[in-house]
């Protein structure tokens, strides 16, 4: 089973700050997922990436396969970005995901 | 598409009662996942189906839990008998396997008293 670690566990920042959330995993993977869970509880898939970088609006996800590490960046952060961000990796050969413990992000106006 | 639809959104029941959670995946998706989320353990996969066939049920806690997918548009997760430690939010998600991105339902918040 892949071990997934996220850091930091909690992050509070001022609006407009650049945010970085990190994820490390122990076993080589085919792709990594970033999810967002809103305060109301809903879960949304943000990215699935297997190499390089992906960008969607103010969100950027990068992955370094050799170092078994991924980062999620948020530029020009806004209070509506306040949520829990979770990374997840599959067990090799199937779709079963192992989840990190999440990073709780709070953006203060 | 309406997305993944779960019902009920909230369920309150007494210990010992049977609970059935329902999920309708996104049309065209061929993989379906049941997850449980608690404060202590975070998100955990209970079971997943591919083309209506259970592929991995190693996360199902014990015999009290069972899941079925009789067709491509419907799945159930049943707990019988329920216990207070089953209280959690249960999510259903679906994906088109080759793509891999999973789309989550809104979840069912279960409270067992």
Short mmCIF file of C-alpha atoms in Angstrom, two decimals:
data_model
loop_
_atom_site.label_atom_id
_atom_site.label_comp_id
_atom_site.label_asym_id
_atom_site.label_seq_id
_atom_site.Cartn_x
_atom_site.Cartn_y
_atom_site.Cartn_z
CA UNK A 1 0.00 0.00 0.00
CA UNK A 2 1.21 3.45 -0.85
CA UNK A 3 1.90 5.77 2.06
CA UNK A 4 0.85 9.35 1.45
CA UNK A 5 1.96 12.33 3.50
CA UNK A 6 0.75 15.89 3.17
CA UNK A 7 2.12 19.08 4.60
CA UNK A 8 1.23 21.30 6.19
CA UNK A 9 -1.79 19.88 8.02
CA UNK A 10 -3.19 23.36 8.56
CA UNK A 11 -2.43 26.59 6.77
CA UNK A 12 -3.80 30.05 7.41
CA UNK A 13 -2.88 32.86 5.05
CA UNK A 14 -3.95 36.33 4.05
CA UNK A 15 -5.91 36.97 0.90
CA UNK A 16 -3.68 37.31 -2.20
CA UNK A 17 -0.89 35.20 -0.72
CA UNK A 18 0.73 32.46 -2.80
CA UNK A 19 -0.12 29.06 -1.33
CA UNK A 20 1.82 25.79 -1.58
CA UNK A 21 0.62 22.43 -0.34
CA UNK A 22 2.90 19.41 -0.56
CA UNK A 23 2.30 15.70 -1.02
CA UNK A 24 4.81 12.85 -0.85
CA UNK A 25 4.21 9.19 -1.51
CA UNK A 26 6.24 6.06 -1.01
CA UNK A 27 5.67 3.88 -4.07
CA UNK A 28 5.91 4.74 -7.74
CA UNK A 29 2.55 5.58 -9.30
CA UNK A 30 0.86 6.10 -12.65
CA UNK A 31 -0.93 9.32 -11.64
CA UNK A 32 -1.71 11.47 -8.63
CA UNK A 33 -5.00 13.14 -7.76
CA UNK A 34 -5.69 16.42 -6.01
CA UNK A 35 -9.14 16.86 -4.48
CA UNK A 36 -10.85 19.77 -2.78
CA UNK A 37 -13.38 19.35 0.00
CA UNK A 38 -15.49 22.40 0.74
CA UNK A 39 -16.64 23.34 4.24
CA UNK A 40 -20.06 22.00 3.30
CA UNK A 41 -18.51 18.58 2.71
CA UNK A 42 -18.64 18.22 -1.07
CA UNK A 43 -15.58 16.75 -2.78
CA UNK A 44 -14.35 17.94 -6.15
CA UNK A 45 -11.54 16.50 -8.22
CA UNK A 46 -9.12 19.27 -9.14
CA UNK A 47 -6.36 17.48 -11.03
CA UNK A 48 -5.11 14.12 -12.08
CA UNK A 49 -1.53 14.27 -13.29
CA UNK A 50 1.20 11.83 -14.14
CA UNK A 51 4.03 14.20 -15.11
CA UNK A 52 5.01 17.84 -15.29
CA UNK A 53 2.49 20.50 -14.52
CA UNK A 54 -1.21 21.27 -14.95
CA UNK A 55 -2.94 24.61 -14.54
CA UNK A 56 -6.60 25.47 -14.05
CA UNK A 57 -7.34 29.09 -13.33
CA UNK A 58 -5.38 30.10 -10.24
CA UNK A 59 -4.54 26.52 -9.34
CA UNK A 60 -1.33 24.82 -10.47
CA UNK A 61 -0.33 21.24 -9.75
CA UNK A 62 3.15 19.86 -10.31
CA UNK A 63 4.59 16.42 -9.90
CA UNK A 64 8.13 15.02 -9.77
CA UNK A 65 7.89 11.30 -10.40
CA UNK A 66 11.53 10.60 -9.54
CA UNK A 67 11.24 12.33 -6.16
CA UNK A 68 7.74 10.97 -5.50
CA UNK A 69 6.48 14.44 -4.70
CA UNK A 70 3.68 16.71 -5.85
CA UNK A 71 2.72 20.28 -5.01
CA UNK A 72 -0.50 22.20 -5.33
CA UNK A 73 -0.15 25.96 -5.70
CA UNK A 74 -2.79 28.64 -5.46
CA UNK A 75 -1.97 32.08 -6.81
CA UNK A 76 -3.73 35.23 -5.58
CA UNK A 77 -5.56 33.26 -2.90
CA UNK A 78 -9.11 34.22 -2.00
CA UNK A 79 -11.34 33.38 0.98
CA UNK A 80 -13.42 31.12 -1.26
CA UNK A 81 -10.32 28.91 -1.63
CA UNK A 82 -10.75 27.96 2.04
CA UNK A 83 -11.21 24.21 2.02
CA UNK A 84 -9.44 20.94 2.75
CA UNK A 85 -7.10 19.84 -0.04
CA UNK A 86 -6.41 16.14 -0.33
CA UNK A 87 -3.92 14.27 -2.46
CA UNK A 88 -4.49 10.65 -3.39
CA UNK A 89 -2.49 8.01 -5.21
CA UNK A 90 -3.57 4.69 -6.69
CA UNK A 91 -2.22 1.30 -5.87
CA UNK A 92 -0.29 0.17 -8.88
CA UNK A 93 -2.41 -1.79 -11.29
CA UNK A 94 -5.83 -0.79 -10.03
CA UNK A 95 -7.96 2.23 -9.28
CA UNK A 96 -7.93 1.92 -5.50
CA UNK A 97 -6.83 5.26 -4.08
CA UNK A 98 -4.92 5.89 -0.88
CA UNK A 99 -5.63 9.35 0.51
CA UNK A 100 -3.47 11.80 2.37
CA UNK A 101 -4.82 13.24 5.60
CA UNK A 102 -5.56 16.56 3.94
CA UNK A 103 -4.45 20.16 4.37
CA UNK A 104 -6.95 22.54 5.88
CA UNK A 105 -6.51 25.92 4.20
CA UNK A 106 -8.03 29.10 5.60
CA UNK A 107 -7.71 32.36 3.69
CA UNK A 108 -8.38 35.47 5.72
CA UNK A 109 -9.75 38.56 3.96
CA UNK B 1 -25.47 15.39 -16.60
CA UNK B 2 -26.68 15.75 -13.00
CA UNK B 3 -23.52 14.24 -11.58
CA UNK B 4 -23.34 11.40 -9.08
CA UNK B 5 -26.56 11.25 -7.10
CA UNK B 6 -26.68 9.84 -3.59
CA UNK B 7 -29.66 9.29 -1.35
CA UNK B 8 -30.55 9.95 1.32
CA UNK B 9 -28.46 13.00 2.18
CA UNK B 10 -28.94 12.42 5.87
CA UNK B 11 -29.90 9.30 7.77
CA UNK B 12 -30.48 8.98 11.46
CA UNK B 13 -31.20 5.52 12.78
CA UNK B 14 -31.01 3.46 15.91
CA UNK B 15 -28.42 0.83 16.64
CA UNK B 16 -29.41 -2.53 15.22
CA UNK B 17 -31.45 -1.15 12.34
CA UNK B 18 -30.69 -1.86 8.70
CA UNK B 19 -29.43 1.08 6.66
CA UNK B 20 -29.37 1.27 2.87
CA UNK B 21 -27.48 3.96 1.02
CA UNK B 22 -28.06 4.50 -2.68
CA UNK B 23 -25.96 5.82 -5.53
CA UNK B 24 -26.59 6.64 -9.17
CA UNK B 25 -23.32 7.12 -11.07
CA UNK B 26 -22.75 9.41 -14.01
CA UNK B 27 -24.11 7.89 -17.19
CA UNK B 28 -21.35 6.26 -19.22
CA UNK B 29 -19.00 5.77 -16.30
CA UNK B 30 -17.99 2.17 -15.72
CA UNK B 31 -16.30 2.36 -12.31
CA UNK B 32 -18.06 3.07 -9.04
CA UNK B 33 -16.53 3.62 -5.62
CA UNK B 34 -17.92 3.69 -2.08
CA UNK B 35 -15.94 5.69 0.50
CA UNK B 36 -16.36 6.41 4.18
CA UNK B 37 -15.06 9.56 5.85
CA UNK B 38 -14.60 10.01 9.58
CA UNK B 39 -12.66 12.53 11.62
CA UNK B 40 -10.38 9.82 12.97
CA UNK B 41 -9.59 7.91 9.78
CA UNK B 42 -10.21 10.41 6.98
CA UNK B 43 -11.35 9.07 3.61
CA UNK B 44 -11.26 5.31 3.16
CA UNK B 45 -12.24 3.20 0.21
CA UNK B 46 -14.76 0.53 1.15
CA UNK B 47 -15.32 -1.16 -2.20
CA UNK B 48 -15.17 -0.45 -5.89
CA UNK B 49 -16.87 -1.92 -8.94
CA UNK B 50 -15.79 -2.01 -12.55
CA UNK B 51 -18.43 -2.84 -15.15
CA UNK B 52 -20.78 -3.76 -12.26
CA UNK B 53 -18.36 -6.35 -10.88
CA UNK B 54 -16.81 -5.88 -7.42
CA UNK B 55 -13.05 -5.59 -7.91
CA UNK B 56 -11.72 -4.77 -4.45
CA UNK B 57 -13.77 -5.04 -1.26
CA UNK B 58 -10.83 -5.22 1.13
CA UNK B 59 -11.94 -1.98 2.75
CA UNK B 60 -15.33 -3.30 3.81
CA UNK B 61 -15.12 -3.31 7.61
CA UNK B 62 -16.92 -6.54 8.34
CA UNK B 63 -19.77 -8.80 7.36
CA UNK B 64 -22.30 -6.23 8.46
CA UNK B 65 -21.45 -4.25 5.33
CA UNK B 66 -22.49 -5.33 1.86
CA UNK B 67 -22.60 -3.58 -1.51
CA UNK B 68 -24.31 -4.41 -4.77
CA UNK B 69 -24.36 -3.01 -8.26
CA UNK B 70 -27.21 -4.73 -10.12
CA UNK B 71 -26.78 -2.54 -13.21
CA UNK B 72 -24.63 0.27 -14.57
CA UNK B 73 -26.87 2.99 -13.17
CA UNK B 74 -27.42 1.95 -9.57
CA UNK B 75 -25.54 0.76 -6.52
CA UNK B 76 -26.40 0.20 -2.87
CA UNK B 77 -24.37 -0.01 0.31
CA UNK B 78 -26.14 -1.80 3.12
CA UNK B 79 -25.27 -1.98 6.80
CA UNK B 80 -27.08 -4.61 8.83
CA UNK B 81 -27.16 -4.34 11.79
CA UNK B 82 -25.91 -0.78 12.18
CA UNK B 83 -23.75 0.29 15.11
CA UNK B 84 -22.85 3.74 16.49
CA UNK B 85 -19.28 3.38 15.19
CA UNK B 86 -20.69 3.29 11.66
CA UNK B 87 -21.60 6.96 12.00
CA UNK B 88 -19.75 8.76 9.21
CA UNK B 89 -20.21 10.42 5.85
CA UNK B 90 -20.44 7.91 3.03
CA UNK B 91 -19.46 9.05 -0.44
CA UNK B 92 -20.08 7.41 -3.75
CA UNK B 93 -17.90 8.31 -6.74
CA UNK B 94 -17.80 7.21 -10.35
CA UNK B 95 -15.26 7.38 -13.13
CA UNK B 96 -14.63 6.34 -16.69
CA UNK B 97 -11.82 3.97 -15.81
CA UNK B 98 -9.39 4.85 -18.54
CA UNK B 99 -9.54 8.53 -17.57
CA UNK B 100 -9.37 7.95 -13.86
CA UNK B 101 -10.79 11.21 -12.55
CA UNK B 102 -13.42 10.37 -9.96
CA UNK B 103 -16.58 12.41 -9.60
CA UNK B 104 -18.05 12.42 -6.12
CA UNK B 105 -21.62 12.54 -4.96
CA UNK B 106 -22.67 14.92 -2.20
CA UNK B 107 -22.44 12.17 0.40
CA UNK B 108 -24.79 10.63 2.93
CA UNK B 109 -24.31 11.67 6.53
CA UNK B 110 -25.20 8.66 8.68
CA UNK B 111 -25.81 8.90 12.40
CA UNK B 112 -26.42 5.70 14.33
CA UNK B 113 -27.73 6.36 17.82
#
